[in-house]
Short mmCIF file of C-alpha atoms in Angstrom, two decimals:
data_model
loop_
_atom_site.label_atom_id
_atom_site.label_comp_id
_atom_site.label_asym_id
_atom_site.label_seq_id
_atom_site.Cartn_x
_atom_site.Cartn_y
_atom_site.Cartn_z
CA ALA A 1 -17.36 23.20 57.95
CA GLN A 2 -14.27 20.99 58.04
CA SER A 3 -14.06 18.63 60.96
CA VAL A 4 -12.76 15.31 62.22
CA THR A 5 -14.64 13.20 64.67
CA GLN A 6 -13.06 10.41 66.64
CA PRO A 7 -16.03 9.02 68.58
CA ASP A 8 -14.04 6.84 70.94
CA ILE A 9 -12.16 8.75 73.68
CA HIS A 10 -10.59 5.69 75.30
CA ILE A 11 -10.34 2.17 74.15
CA THR A 12 -8.82 -0.85 76.05
CA VAL A 13 -7.87 -4.00 74.19
CA SER A 14 -6.07 -7.03 75.21
CA GLU A 15 -2.57 -7.68 73.98
CA GLY A 16 -2.64 -9.74 70.88
CA ALA A 17 -6.28 -8.70 70.04
CA SER A 18 -7.26 -6.81 66.87
CA LEU A 19 -7.87 -3.08 67.00
CA GLU A 20 -9.97 -0.61 65.04
CA LEU A 21 -9.97 3.09 65.78
CA ARG A 22 -12.67 5.13 64.18
CA CYS A 23 -12.37 8.39 62.35
CA ASN A 24 -15.09 10.32 60.43
CA TYR A 25 -14.50 13.53 58.63
CA SER A 26 -16.38 16.37 57.08
CA TYR A 27 -14.53 18.14 54.26
CA GLY A 28 -15.63 20.13 51.17
CA ALA A 29 -13.21 18.65 48.73
CA THR A 30 -11.21 15.58 48.30
CA PRO A 31 -9.52 15.13 51.55
CA TYR A 32 -6.02 14.05 52.48
CA LEU A 33 -6.18 12.01 55.65
CA PHE A 34 -3.58 11.14 58.26
CA TRP A 35 -3.18 9.03 61.33
CA TYR A 36 -0.63 10.15 63.93
CA VAL A 37 0.43 8.46 67.24
CA GLN A 38 1.60 10.26 70.27
CA SER A 39 3.32 8.13 72.96
CA PRO A 40 3.34 9.69 76.55
CA GLY A 41 5.60 12.71 76.63
CA GLN A 42 6.46 12.44 73.00
CA GLY A 43 5.76 14.41 69.83
CA LEU A 44 3.62 13.17 67.01
CA GLN A 45 4.62 10.36 64.60
CA LEU A 46 2.98 9.88 61.30
CA LEU A 47 1.65 6.35 60.99
CA LEU A 48 0.11 6.53 57.64
CA LYS A 49 -1.45 8.88 55.18
CA TYR A 50 -3.88 8.69 52.26
CA PHE A 51 -3.63 11.03 49.27
CA SER A 52 -5.18 9.00 46.45
CA GLY A 53 -5.16 5.56 44.82
CA ASP A 54 -5.65 2.33 46.65
CA THR A 55 -8.15 3.02 49.51
CA LEU A 56 -6.32 0.57 51.83
CA VAL A 57 -3.15 2.06 52.98
CA GLN A 58 -0.42 0.48 54.91
CA GLY A 59 1.55 2.34 57.48
CA ILE A 60 4.37 1.75 60.00
CA LYS A 61 4.23 -0.55 62.98
CA GLY A 62 1.75 -2.91 61.26
CA PHE A 63 -1.07 -0.41 61.06
CA GLU A 64 -3.40 -0.04 58.12
CA ALA A 65 -6.29 2.26 57.32
CA GLU A 66 -9.13 2.17 54.88
CA PHE A 67 -10.66 5.17 53.19
CA LYS A 68 -14.32 4.91 52.60
CA ARG A 69 -15.70 7.93 50.72
CA SER A 70 -19.28 6.80 51.03
CA GLN A 71 -18.99 6.73 54.78
CA SER A 72 -16.66 9.64 55.15
CA SER A 73 -14.45 7.39 57.31
CA PHE A 74 -10.84 6.64 57.61
CA ASN A 75 -10.53 3.91 60.28
CA LEU A 76 -7.32 2.68 61.58
CA ARG A 77 -6.72 -1.07 62.18
CA LYS A 78 -4.13 -3.37 63.46
CA PRO A 79 -4.62 -7.23 63.45
CA SER A 80 -2.64 -7.84 66.70
CA VAL A 81 -1.74 -5.09 69.13
CA HIS A 82 1.35 -5.05 71.26
CA TRP A 83 1.80 -3.35 74.70
CA SER A 84 3.98 -0.79 73.11
CA ASP A 85 1.02 0.40 71.06
CA ALA A 86 -0.52 2.02 74.11
CA ALA A 87 -0.65 5.73 73.18
CA GLU A 88 -2.81 8.56 71.91
CA TYR A 89 -4.02 8.30 68.29
CA PHE A 90 -5.10 11.25 66.23
CA CYS A 91 -6.89 11.30 62.91
CA ALA A 92 -6.30 14.46 60.74
CA VAL A 93 -7.67 15.83 57.50
CA GLY A 94 -6.45 18.57 55.17
CA PRO A 95 -5.85 19.68 51.59
CA TYR A 96 -2.93 18.55 49.64
CA SER A 97 -0.79 21.57 49.90
CA SER A 98 2.38 22.44 51.77
CA ALA A 99 0.80 25.80 52.47
CA SER A 100 -2.29 24.58 54.26
CA LYS A 101 -3.15 23.49 57.70
CA ILE A 102 -4.63 20.25 58.70
CA ILE A 103 -7.35 19.72 61.26
CA PHE A 104 -7.06 17.16 64.04
CA GLY A 105 -9.56 14.98 65.68
CA SER A 106 -9.88 14.92 69.50
CA GLY A 107 -7.87 11.76 69.78
CA THR A 108 -8.40 8.18 70.96
CA ARG A 109 -6.40 6.96 73.87
CA LEU A 110 -5.46 3.27 73.55
CA SER A 111 -4.69 1.12 76.61
CA ILE A 112 -3.43 -2.45 76.36
CA ARG A 113 -4.61 -5.05 78.84
CA PRO A 114 -1.91 -7.65 79.56
CA SER B 1 10.44 13.54 55.33
CA ALA B 2 11.83 16.65 57.07
CA VAL B 3 13.66 16.43 60.33
CA ILE B 4 12.69 19.01 62.93
CA SER B 5 14.68 20.11 65.93
CA GLN B 6 12.62 21.90 68.59
CA LYS B 7 13.93 23.39 71.70
CA PRO B 8 13.64 23.57 74.59
CA SER B 9 12.03 20.26 75.21
CA ARG B 10 10.58 21.47 78.40
CA ASP B 11 10.57 24.47 80.73
CA ILE B 12 9.00 25.67 83.91
CA CYS B 13 8.44 29.41 83.92
CA GLN B 14 7.18 32.01 86.23
CA ARG B 15 3.96 33.75 85.42
CA GLY B 16 4.33 37.01 83.79
CA THR B 17 7.52 36.06 81.98
CA SER B 18 8.00 35.07 78.29
CA LEU B 19 9.40 31.94 76.64
CA THR B 20 10.83 31.68 73.14
CA ILE B 21 10.61 28.28 71.42
CA GLN B 22 12.90 27.54 68.48
CA CYS B 23 12.14 25.29 65.50
CA GLN B 24 14.88 24.17 63.14
CA VAL B 25 14.25 22.19 59.91
CA ASP B 26 16.78 20.26 57.96
CA SER B 27 15.57 21.50 54.64
CA GLN B 28 13.88 24.65 53.27
CA VAL B 29 10.08 24.68 53.59
CA THR B 30 7.53 27.26 52.51
CA MET B 31 5.31 27.14 55.52
CA MET B 32 5.80 26.37 59.16
CA PHE B 33 2.95 25.70 61.57
CA TRP B 34 2.76 26.18 65.29
CA TYR B 35 0.31 24.06 67.36
CA ARG B 36 -0.76 24.13 71.00
CA GLN B 37 -1.84 20.97 72.85
CA GLN B 38 -3.38 21.61 76.13
CA PRO B 39 -3.38 18.86 78.76
CA GLY B 40 -5.41 15.96 77.60
CA GLN B 41 -6.48 17.73 74.46
CA SER B 42 -5.96 17.52 70.80
CA LEU B 43 -3.87 19.98 68.71
CA THR B 44 -4.96 23.41 67.94
CA LEU B 45 -3.27 25.54 65.26
CA ILE B 46 -1.90 28.82 66.57
CA ALA B 47 -0.55 30.37 63.42
CA THR B 48 1.11 29.76 60.11
CA ALA B 49 4.46 31.24 59.51
CA ASN B 50 5.62 32.20 55.94
CA GLN B 51 9.09 33.39 55.42
CA GLY B 52 9.23 37.18 54.63
CA SER B 53 5.72 37.99 55.77
CA GLU B 54 3.65 38.31 58.83
CA ALA B 55 2.47 35.06 60.44
CA THR B 56 -1.30 34.24 59.93
CA TYR B 57 -3.08 33.66 63.25
CA GLU B 58 -6.02 31.47 63.94
CA SER B 59 -9.10 32.64 65.66
CA GLY B 60 -8.45 33.11 69.32
CA PHE B 61 -4.72 33.75 68.98
CA VAL B 62 -3.10 37.18 68.69
CA ILE B 63 0.27 38.27 67.72
CA ASP B 64 0.90 40.26 71.01
CA LYS B 65 0.51 37.00 72.92
CA PHE B 66 2.26 34.67 70.49
CA PRO B 67 4.69 36.58 68.35
CA ILE B 68 6.40 34.60 65.61
CA SER B 69 9.49 35.13 63.72
CA ARG B 70 10.43 33.44 60.41
CA PRO B 71 13.81 34.77 59.43
CA ASN B 72 14.55 32.13 56.73
CA LEU B 73 13.12 28.96 55.15
CA THR B 74 14.51 26.67 57.72
CA PHE B 75 13.93 28.39 61.12
CA SER B 76 11.09 29.88 63.20
CA THR B 77 10.47 30.92 66.68
CA LEU B 78 7.31 31.22 68.73
CA THR B 79 7.18 33.32 71.87
CA VAL B 80 4.68 32.84 74.54
CA SER B 81 4.36 36.20 76.22
CA ASN B 82 3.23 37.35 79.66
CA MET B 83 2.57 33.67 80.55
CA SER B 84 -0.22 32.52 82.87
CA PRO B 85 -0.88 29.00 84.17
CA GLU B 86 -3.39 28.64 81.46
CA ASP B 87 -0.52 28.73 78.92
CA SER B 88 0.78 25.42 80.34
CA SER B 89 0.67 23.22 77.22
CA ILE B 90 2.78 21.37 74.78
CA TYR B 91 3.76 23.54 71.85
CA LEU B 92 4.64 21.94 68.60
CA CYS B 93 5.96 23.13 65.25
CA SER B 94 5.24 21.39 61.98
CA VAL B 95 6.14 21.46 58.38
CA SER B 96 4.76 19.93 55.24
CA ARG B 97 6.63 18.48 52.31
CA ASP B 98 4.44 17.43 49.41
CA ASN B 99 3.85 13.71 49.34
CA TYR B 100 5.44 13.27 52.82
CA GLY B 101 2.64 14.58 55.00
CA TYR B 102 3.13 16.77 57.89
CA THR B 103 6.10 16.30 60.28
CA PHE B 104 6.15 17.48 63.78
CA GLY B 105 8.86 18.49 66.23
CA SER B 106 9.09 16.67 69.41
CA GLY B 107 7.29 19.49 71.23
CA THR B 108 8.05 21.93 74.10
CA ARG B 109 6.32 21.02 77.35
CA LEU B 110 5.66 24.35 79.12
CA THR B 111 4.59 24.52 82.74
CA VAL B 112 3.75 27.95 84.11
CA VAL B 113 3.76 28.38 87.91
#
């Protein structure tokens, strides 16, 4: 069965510290992977996506993610977080098709300690 | 990527009534997706709307409760019918453009009282 697991429900980091949010997936074919961010009261914004090629992908707002096929992981990282990064982060997986749905993880809430 | 306009952005409705949510895309797309996000939860797909055919509903969602229209390639509506407090959620529409990933509308925050 297809699934996405985000094992951390809530993470708190200090401003300026590094961040890694974990994402593991189960998918029958070559997955297409996404990270979205949702600020309070807002819709979802795409941070980055991986379709193929270089397994280290760069996104907006200084985020990056690394696809590791052997570990079925697609962890999100940022070297130095800012207070404005406090939000809910969702990992998602799906096929490469505009006619197909994607599956979301349960989300990780990020809090920033001043 | 596509730009999606979704409205209303929020509403407070009486139980037993219905609310229709509109989703307008700035370009033609084959499929449009409707999601529900219950308080503190992740996104759950309600249905996939294809222009010119019946929407395809996910397990647990039925057409009588969530009728969907897709009159053309840039527009869709989702109606939440006979609402109860359990329908209080954020409802989001989404589209996919090859190589651009999935874009989401800003959502409709529904509160049923």
